[in-house]
PDB file of N, CA and C in Angstrom:
ATOM      1  N   THR A1092      14.068  -3.471  -4.900  1.00 52.00           N
ATOM      2  CA  THR A1092      12.764  -4.006  -5.245  1.00 52.00           C
ATOM      3  C   THR A1092      11.703  -2.986  -4.888  1.00 52.00           C
ATOM      4  N   PHE A1093      10.799  -2.757  -5.800  1.00 58.00           N
ATOM      5  CA  PHE A1093       9.679  -1.868  -5.545  1.00 58.00           C
ATOM      6  C   PHE A1093       8.405  -2.687  -5.524  1.00 58.00           C
ATOM      7  N   GLY A1094       7.493  -2.280  -4.689  1.00 59.00           N
ATOM      8  CA  GLY A1094       6.168  -2.877  -4.677  1.00 59.00           C
ATOM      9  C   GLY A1094       5.176  -1.841  -5.154  1.00 59.00           C
ATOM     10  N   GLY A1095       4.068  -2.298  -5.641  1.00 60.00           N
ATOM     11  CA  GLY A1095       3.053  -1.357  -6.091  1.00 60.00           C
ATOM     12  C   GLY A1095       1.666  -1.919  -5.901  1.00 60.00           C
ATOM     13  N   LYS A1096       0.714  -1.031  -5.729  1.00 60.00           N
ATOM     14  CA  LYS A1096      -0.681  -1.428  -5.604  1.00 60.00           C
ATOM     15  C   LYS A1096      -1.500  -0.509  -6.489  1.00 60.00           C
ATOM     16  N   VAL A1097      -2.439  -1.075  -7.198  1.00 57.00           N
ATOM     17  CA  VAL A1097      -3.419  -0.299  -7.941  1.00 57.00           C
ATOM     18  C   VAL A1097      -4.743  -0.538  -7.247  1.00 57.00           C
ATOM     19  N   ALA A1098      -5.381   0.540  -6.831  1.00 58.00           N
ATOM     20  CA  ALA A1098      -6.628   0.410  -6.077  1.00 58.00           C
ATOM     21  C   ALA A1098      -7.793   0.110  -7.007  1.00 58.00           C
ATOM     22  N   ILE A1099      -8.481  -0.951  -6.726  1.00 61.00           N
ATOM     23  CA  ILE A1099      -9.707  -1.312  -7.426  1.00 61.00           C
ATOM     24  C   ILE A1099     -10.772  -1.292  -6.336  1.00 61.00           C
ATOM     25  N   LEU A1100     -11.334  -0.119  -6.111  1.00 63.00           N
ATOM     26  CA  LEU A1100     -12.156   0.084  -4.927  1.00 63.00           C
ATOM     27  C   LEU A1100     -13.625  -0.190  -5.179  1.00 63.00           C
ATOM     28  N   SER A1101     -14.233  -0.797  -4.202  1.00 70.00           N
ATOM     29  CA  SER A1101     -15.674  -0.919  -4.135  1.00 70.00           C
ATOM     30  C   SER A1101     -16.058  -0.398  -2.757  1.00 70.00           C
ATOM     31  N   ALA A1102     -17.309  -0.484  -2.401  1.00 76.00           N
ATOM     32  CA  ALA A1102     -17.748   0.028  -1.108  1.00 76.00           C
ATOM     33  C   ALA A1102     -17.231  -0.873   0.013  1.00 76.00           C
ATOM     34  N   PHE A1103     -16.383  -0.339   0.881  1.00 83.00           N
ATOM     35  CA  PHE A1103     -15.901  -1.075   2.034  1.00 83.00           C
ATOM     36  C   PHE A1103     -15.465  -0.089   3.102  1.00 83.00           C
ATOM     37  N   THR A1104     -15.357  -0.573   4.322  1.00 87.00           N
ATOM     38  CA  THR A1104     -14.786   0.216   5.402  1.00 87.00           C
ATOM     39  C   THR A1104     -13.601  -0.543   5.956  1.00 87.00           C
ATOM     40  N   GLY A1105     -12.638   0.196   6.532  1.00 90.00           N
ATOM     41  CA  GLY A1105     -11.384  -0.407   6.982  1.00 90.00           C
ATOM     42  C   GLY A1105     -10.466  -0.563   5.786  1.00 90.00           C
ATOM     43  N   GLY A1106      -9.535  -1.501   5.863  1.00 88.00           N
ATOM     44  CA  GLY A1106      -8.640  -1.776   4.745  1.00 88.00           C
ATOM     45  C   GLY A1106      -7.721  -0.626   4.393  1.00 88.00           C
ATOM     46  N   LYS A1107      -7.266   0.123   5.400  1.00 91.00           N
ATOM     47  CA  LYS A1107      -6.391   1.272   5.151  1.00 91.00           C
ATOM     48  C   LYS A1107      -4.954   0.805   4.925  1.00 91.00           C
ATOM     49  N   LEU A1108      -4.262   1.443   3.978  1.00 91.00           N
ATOM     50  CA  LEU A1108      -2.850   1.170   3.718  1.00 91.00           C
ATOM     51  C   LEU A1108      -2.031   2.119   4.584  1.00 91.00           C
ATOM     52  N   LEU A1109      -1.248   1.551   5.518  1.00 95.00           N
ATOM     53  CA  LEU A1109      -0.461   2.345   6.451  1.00 95.00           C
ATOM     54  C   LEU A1109       1.021   2.115   6.223  1.00 95.00           C
ATOM     55  N   PHE A1110       1.809   3.189   6.362  1.00 94.00           N
ATOM     56  CA  PHE A1110       3.267   3.131   6.295  1.00 94.00           C
ATOM     57  C   PHE A1110       3.827   3.596   7.627  1.00 94.00           C
ATOM     58  N   TYR A1111       4.883   2.943   8.087  1.00 95.00           N
ATOM     59  CA  TYR A1111       5.498   3.262   9.372  1.00 95.00           C
ATOM     60  C   TYR A1111       6.933   3.704   9.170  1.00 95.00           C
ATOM     61  N   ASP A1112       7.340   4.739   9.936  1.00 90.00           N
ATOM     62  CA  ASP A1112       8.764   5.021  10.072  1.00 90.00           C
ATOM     63  C   ASP A1112       9.054   5.097  11.571  1.00 90.00           C
ATOM     64  N   ALA A1113      10.198   5.581  11.949  1.00 86.00           N
ATOM     65  CA  ALA A1113      10.621   5.497  13.349  1.00 86.00           C
ATOM     66  C   ALA A1113       9.622   6.099  14.328  1.00 86.00           C
ATOM     67  N   MET A1114       8.963   7.185  13.973  1.00 89.00           N
ATOM     68  CA  MET A1114       8.120   7.881  14.940  1.00 89.00           C
ATOM     69  C   MET A1114       6.685   8.120  14.473  1.00 89.00           C
ATOM     70  N   THR A1115       6.349   7.808  13.242  1.00 95.00           N
ATOM     71  CA  THR A1115       5.024   8.166  12.746  1.00 95.00           C
ATOM     72  C   THR A1115       4.382   7.026  11.951  1.00 95.00           C
ATOM     73  N   VAL A1116       3.082   7.131  11.839  1.00 96.00           N
ATOM     74  CA  VAL A1116       2.294   6.246  10.981  1.00 96.00           C
ATOM     75  C   VAL A1116       1.619   7.151   9.962  1.00 96.00           C
ATOM     76  N   ARG A1117       1.739   6.813   8.697  1.00 95.00           N
ATOM     77  CA  ARG A1117       1.106   7.603   7.635  1.00 95.00           C
ATOM     78  C   ARG A1117       0.130   6.718   6.876  1.00 95.00           C
ATOM     79  N   GLU A1118      -1.045   7.277   6.603  1.00 94.00           N
ATOM     80  CA  GLU A1118      -2.055   6.554   5.837  1.00 94.00           C
ATOM     81  C   GLU A1118      -2.013   7.032   4.394  1.00 94.00           C
ATOM     82  N   ALA A1119      -1.961   6.101   3.460  1.00 90.00           N
ATOM     83  CA  ALA A1119      -2.048   6.452   2.038  1.00 90.00           C
ATOM     84  C   ALA A1119      -3.514   6.706   1.709  1.00 90.00           C
ATOM     85  N   GLU A1120      -3.795   7.884   1.211  1.00 87.00           N
ATOM     86  CA  GLU A1120      -5.166   8.210   0.825  1.00 87.00           C
ATOM     87  C   GLU A1120      -5.356   7.782  -0.627  1.00 87.00           C
ATOM     88  N   ILE A1121      -6.059   6.689  -0.817  1.00 82.00           N
ATOM     89  CA  ILE A1121      -6.191   6.078  -2.135  1.00 82.00           C
ATOM     90  C   ILE A1121      -7.624   6.233  -2.626  1.00 82.00           C
ATOM     91  N   LYS A1122      -7.729   6.682  -3.873  1.00 79.00           N
ATOM     92  CA  LYS A1122      -9.034   6.762  -4.533  1.00 79.00           C
ATOM     93  C   LYS A1122      -9.076   5.731  -5.655  1.00 79.00           C
ATOM     94  N   LYS A1123     -10.262   5.420  -6.097  1.00 75.00           N
ATOM     95  CA  LYS A1123     -10.432   4.440  -7.173  1.00 75.00           C
ATOM     96  C   LYS A1123      -9.544   4.796  -8.358  1.00 75.00           C
ATOM     97  N   GLY A1124      -8.767   3.817  -8.831  1.00 75.00           N
ATOM     98  CA  GLY A1124      -7.890   4.007  -9.983  1.00 75.00           C
ATOM     99  C   GLY A1124      -6.502   4.517  -9.650  1.00 75.00           C
ATOM    100  N   ASP A1125      -6.245   4.886  -8.388  1.00 80.00           N
ATOM    101  CA  ASP A1125      -4.921   5.352  -7.993  1.00 80.00           C
ATOM    102  C   ASP A1125      -3.919   4.208  -7.983  1.00 80.00           C
ATOM    103  N   ALA A1126      -2.651   4.548  -8.160  1.00 81.00           N
ATOM    104  CA  ALA A1126      -1.558   3.595  -8.011  1.00 81.00           C
ATOM    105  C   ALA A1126      -0.642   4.102  -6.903  1.00 81.00           C
ATOM    106  N   VAL A1127      -0.196   3.203  -6.044  1.00 86.00           N
ATOM    107  CA  VAL A1127       0.743   3.528  -4.981  1.00 86.00           C
ATOM    108  C   VAL A1127       1.985   2.691  -5.239  1.00 86.00           C
ATOM    109  N   ILE A1128       3.120   3.360  -5.439  1.00 84.00           N
ATOM    110  CA  ILE A1128       4.378   2.665  -5.716  1.00 84.00           C
ATOM    111  C   ILE A1128       5.366   3.063  -4.624  1.00 84.00           C
ATOM    112  N   PHE A1129       5.994   2.057  -4.011  1.00 85.00           N
ATOM    113  CA  PHE A1129       6.899   2.342  -2.904  1.00 85.00           C
ATOM    114  C   PHE A1129       7.946   1.246  -2.810  1.00 85.00           C
ATOM    115  N   PRO A1130       9.130   1.572  -2.230  1.00 83.00           N
ATOM    116  CA  PRO A1130      10.139   0.534  -2.028  1.00 83.00           C
ATOM    117  C   PRO A1130       9.586  -0.560  -1.125  1.00 83.00           C
ATOM    118  N   SER A1131       9.801  -1.795  -1.491  1.00 79.00           N
ATOM    119  CA  SER A1131       9.243  -2.911  -0.719  1.00 79.00           C
ATOM    120  C   SER A1131       9.873  -3.018   0.669  1.00 79.00           C
ATOM    121  N   SER A1132      10.953  -2.296   0.912  1.00 83.00           N
ATOM    122  CA  SER A1132      11.563  -2.293   2.241  1.00 83.00           C
ATOM    123  C   SER A1132      10.795  -1.407   3.222  1.00 83.00           C
ATOM    124  N   PHE A1133       9.878  -0.575   2.734  1.00 89.00           N
ATOM    125  CA  PHE A1133       9.056   0.240   3.638  1.00 89.00           C
ATOM    126  C   PHE A1133       8.201  -0.686   4.502  1.00 89.00           C
ATOM    127  N   ILE A1134       8.155  -0.418   5.781  1.00 93.00           N
ATOM    128  CA  ILE A1134       7.287  -1.178   6.672  1.00 93.00           C
ATOM    129  C   ILE A1134       5.871  -0.687   6.444  1.00 93.00           C
ATOM    130  N   HIS A1135       4.973  -1.613   6.111  1.00 93.00           N
ATOM    131  CA  HIS A1135       3.604  -1.230   5.776  1.00 93.00           C
ATOM    132  C   HIS A1135       2.635  -2.350   6.139  1.00 93.00           C
ATOM    133  N   GLU A1136       1.367  -2.004   6.193  1.00 93.00           N
ATOM    134  CA  GLU A1136       0.320  -2.994   6.436  1.00 93.00           C
ATOM    135  C   GLU A1136      -0.994  -2.458   5.906  1.00 93.00           C
ATOM    136  N   VAL A1137      -1.933  -3.364   5.755  1.00 92.00           N
ATOM    137  CA  VAL A1137      -3.315  -3.000   5.441  1.00 92.00           C
ATOM    138  C   VAL A1137      -4.156  -3.440   6.628  1.00 92.00           C
ATOM    139  N   THR A1138      -4.953  -2.508   7.163  1.00 95.00           N
ATOM    140  CA  THR A1138      -5.799  -2.849   8.304  1.00 95.00           C
ATOM    141  C   THR A1138      -6.918  -3.777   7.848  1.00 95.00           C
ATOM    142  N   PRO A1139      -7.507  -4.527   8.772  1.00 96.00           N
ATOM    143  CA  PRO A1139      -8.588  -5.438   8.394  1.00 96.00           C
ATOM    144  C   PRO A1139      -9.773  -4.703   7.761  1.00 96.00           C
ATOM    145  N   VAL A1140     -10.375  -5.334   6.766  1.00 91.00           N
ATOM    146  CA  VAL A1140     -11.598  -4.809   6.168  1.00 91.00           C
ATOM    147  C   VAL A1140     -12.736  -5.120   7.122  1.00 91.00           C
ATOM    148  N   GLU A1141     -13.480  -4.086   7.485  1.00 94.00           N
ATOM    149  CA  GLU A1141     -14.561  -4.261   8.461  1.00 94.00           C
ATOM    150  C   GLU A1141     -15.887  -4.591   7.795  1.00 94.00           C
ATOM    151  N   LYS A1142     -16.085  -4.068   6.588  1.00 91.00           N
ATOM    152  CA  LYS A1142     -17.349  -4.302   5.883  1.00 91.00           C
ATOM    153  C   LYS A1142     -17.093  -4.178   4.387  1.00 91.00           C
ATOM    154  N   GLY A1143     -17.691  -5.067   3.594  1.00 87.00           N
ATOM    155  CA  GLY A1143     -17.522  -5.016   2.149  1.00 87.00           C
ATOM    156  C   GLY A1143     -16.313  -5.817   1.698  1.00 87.00           C
ATOM    157  N   GLU A1144     -15.815  -5.486   0.524  1.00 84.00           N
ATOM    158  CA  GLU A1144     -14.693  -6.211  -0.074  1.00 84.00           C
ATOM    159  C   GLU A1144     -13.694  -5.213  -0.641  1.00 84.00           C
ATOM    160  N   ARG A1145     -12.418  -5.423  -0.320  1.00 83.00           N
ATOM    161  CA  ARG A1145     -11.328  -4.574  -0.830  1.00 83.00           C
ATOM    162  C   ARG A1145     -10.502  -5.412  -1.788  1.00 83.00           C
ATOM    163  N   ARG A1146     -10.318  -4.908  -2.987  1.00 79.00           N
ATOM    164  CA  ARG A1146      -9.493  -5.610  -3.973  1.00 79.00           C
ATOM    165  C   ARG A1146      -8.345  -4.706  -4.387  1.00 79.00           C
ATOM    166  N   SER A1147      -7.213  -5.309  -4.671  1.00 80.00           N
ATOM    167  CA  SER A1147      -6.076  -4.549  -5.179  1.00 80.00           C
ATOM    168  C   SER A1147      -5.245  -5.454  -6.072  1.00 80.00           C
ATOM    169  N   LEU A1148      -4.514  -4.833  -6.971  1.00 79.00           N
ATOM    170  CA  LEU A1148      -3.586  -5.530  -7.852  1.00 79.00           C
ATOM    171  C   LEU A1148      -2.192  -5.206  -7.342  1.00 79.00           C
ATOM    172  N   VAL A1149      -1.427  -6.219  -6.995  1.00 80.00           N
ATOM    173  CA  VAL A1149      -0.109  -6.026  -6.401  1.00 80.00           C
ATOM    174  C   VAL A1149       0.941  -6.600  -7.331  1.00 80.00           C
ATOM    175  N   SER A1150       2.052  -5.863  -7.515  1.00 80.00           N
ATOM    176  CA  SER A1150       3.155  -6.395  -8.319  1.00 80.00           C
ATOM    177  C   SER A1150       4.473  -5.898  -7.745  1.00 80.00           C
ATOM    178  N   TRP A1151       5.554  -6.540  -8.157  1.00 79.00           N
ATOM    179  CA  TRP A1151       6.900  -6.157  -7.730  1.00 79.00           C
ATOM    180  C   TRP A1151       7.767  -6.004  -8.962  1.00 79.00           C
ATOM    181  N   VAL A1152       8.720  -5.093  -8.874  1.00 77.00           N
ATOM    182  CA  VAL A1152       9.720  -4.904  -9.924  1.00 77.00           C
ATOM    183  C   VAL A1152      11.069  -5.117  -9.268  1.00 77.00           C
ATOM    184  N   ASN A1153      11.881  -5.971  -9.857  1.00 78.00           N
ATOM    185  CA  ASN A1153      13.174  -6.297  -9.294  1.00 78.00           C
ATOM    186  C   ASN A1153      14.264  -5.871 -10.264  1.00 78.00           C
ATOM    187  N   GLY A1154      15.355  -5.362  -9.738  1.00 77.00           N
ATOM    188  CA  GLY A1154      16.458  -4.937 -10.594  1.00 77.00           C
ATOM    189  C   GLY A1154      17.765  -5.055  -9.852  1.00 77.00           C
ATOM    190  N   PRO A1155      18.817  -4.417 -10.385  1.00 78.00           N
ATOM    191  CA  PRO A1155      20.132  -4.495  -9.727  1.00 78.00           C
ATOM    192  C   PRO A1155      20.075  -3.792  -8.368  1.00 78.00           C
ATOM    193  N   ASN A1156      21.004  -4.181  -7.481  1.00 75.00           N
ATOM    194  CA  ASN A1156      21.078  -3.561  -6.174  1.00 75.00           C
ATOM    195  C   ASN A1156      21.379  -2.081  -6.287  1.00 75.00           C
ATOM    196  N   TRP A1157      20.787  -1.292  -5.378  1.00 66.00           N
ATOM    197  CA  TRP A1157      21.052   0.141  -5.327  1.00 66.00           C
ATOM    198  C   TRP A1157      22.358   0.364  -4.597  1.00 66.00           C
ATOM    199  N   LYS A1158      23.054   1.367  -5.001  1.00 64.00           N
ATOM    200  CA  LYS A1158      24.340   1.670  -4.359  1.00 64.00           C
ATOM    201  C   LYS A1158      24.165   2.724  -3.313  1.00 64.00           C
TER     202      LYS A1158
END
């Protein structure tokens, strides 16, 4: 299963998309109109929006199991 986000950005602060692995945290640098596609098994979060409004379009694609 893959997850995806299309950024529909307006003026806001916070709301960062973060990915975690065993030892690091990586921030996705997203600009207006960007798409971020990643396996839904990735550990991720969006930090709280501190000011303004953050909108995104989220979808999933499901298929046969990977071998």
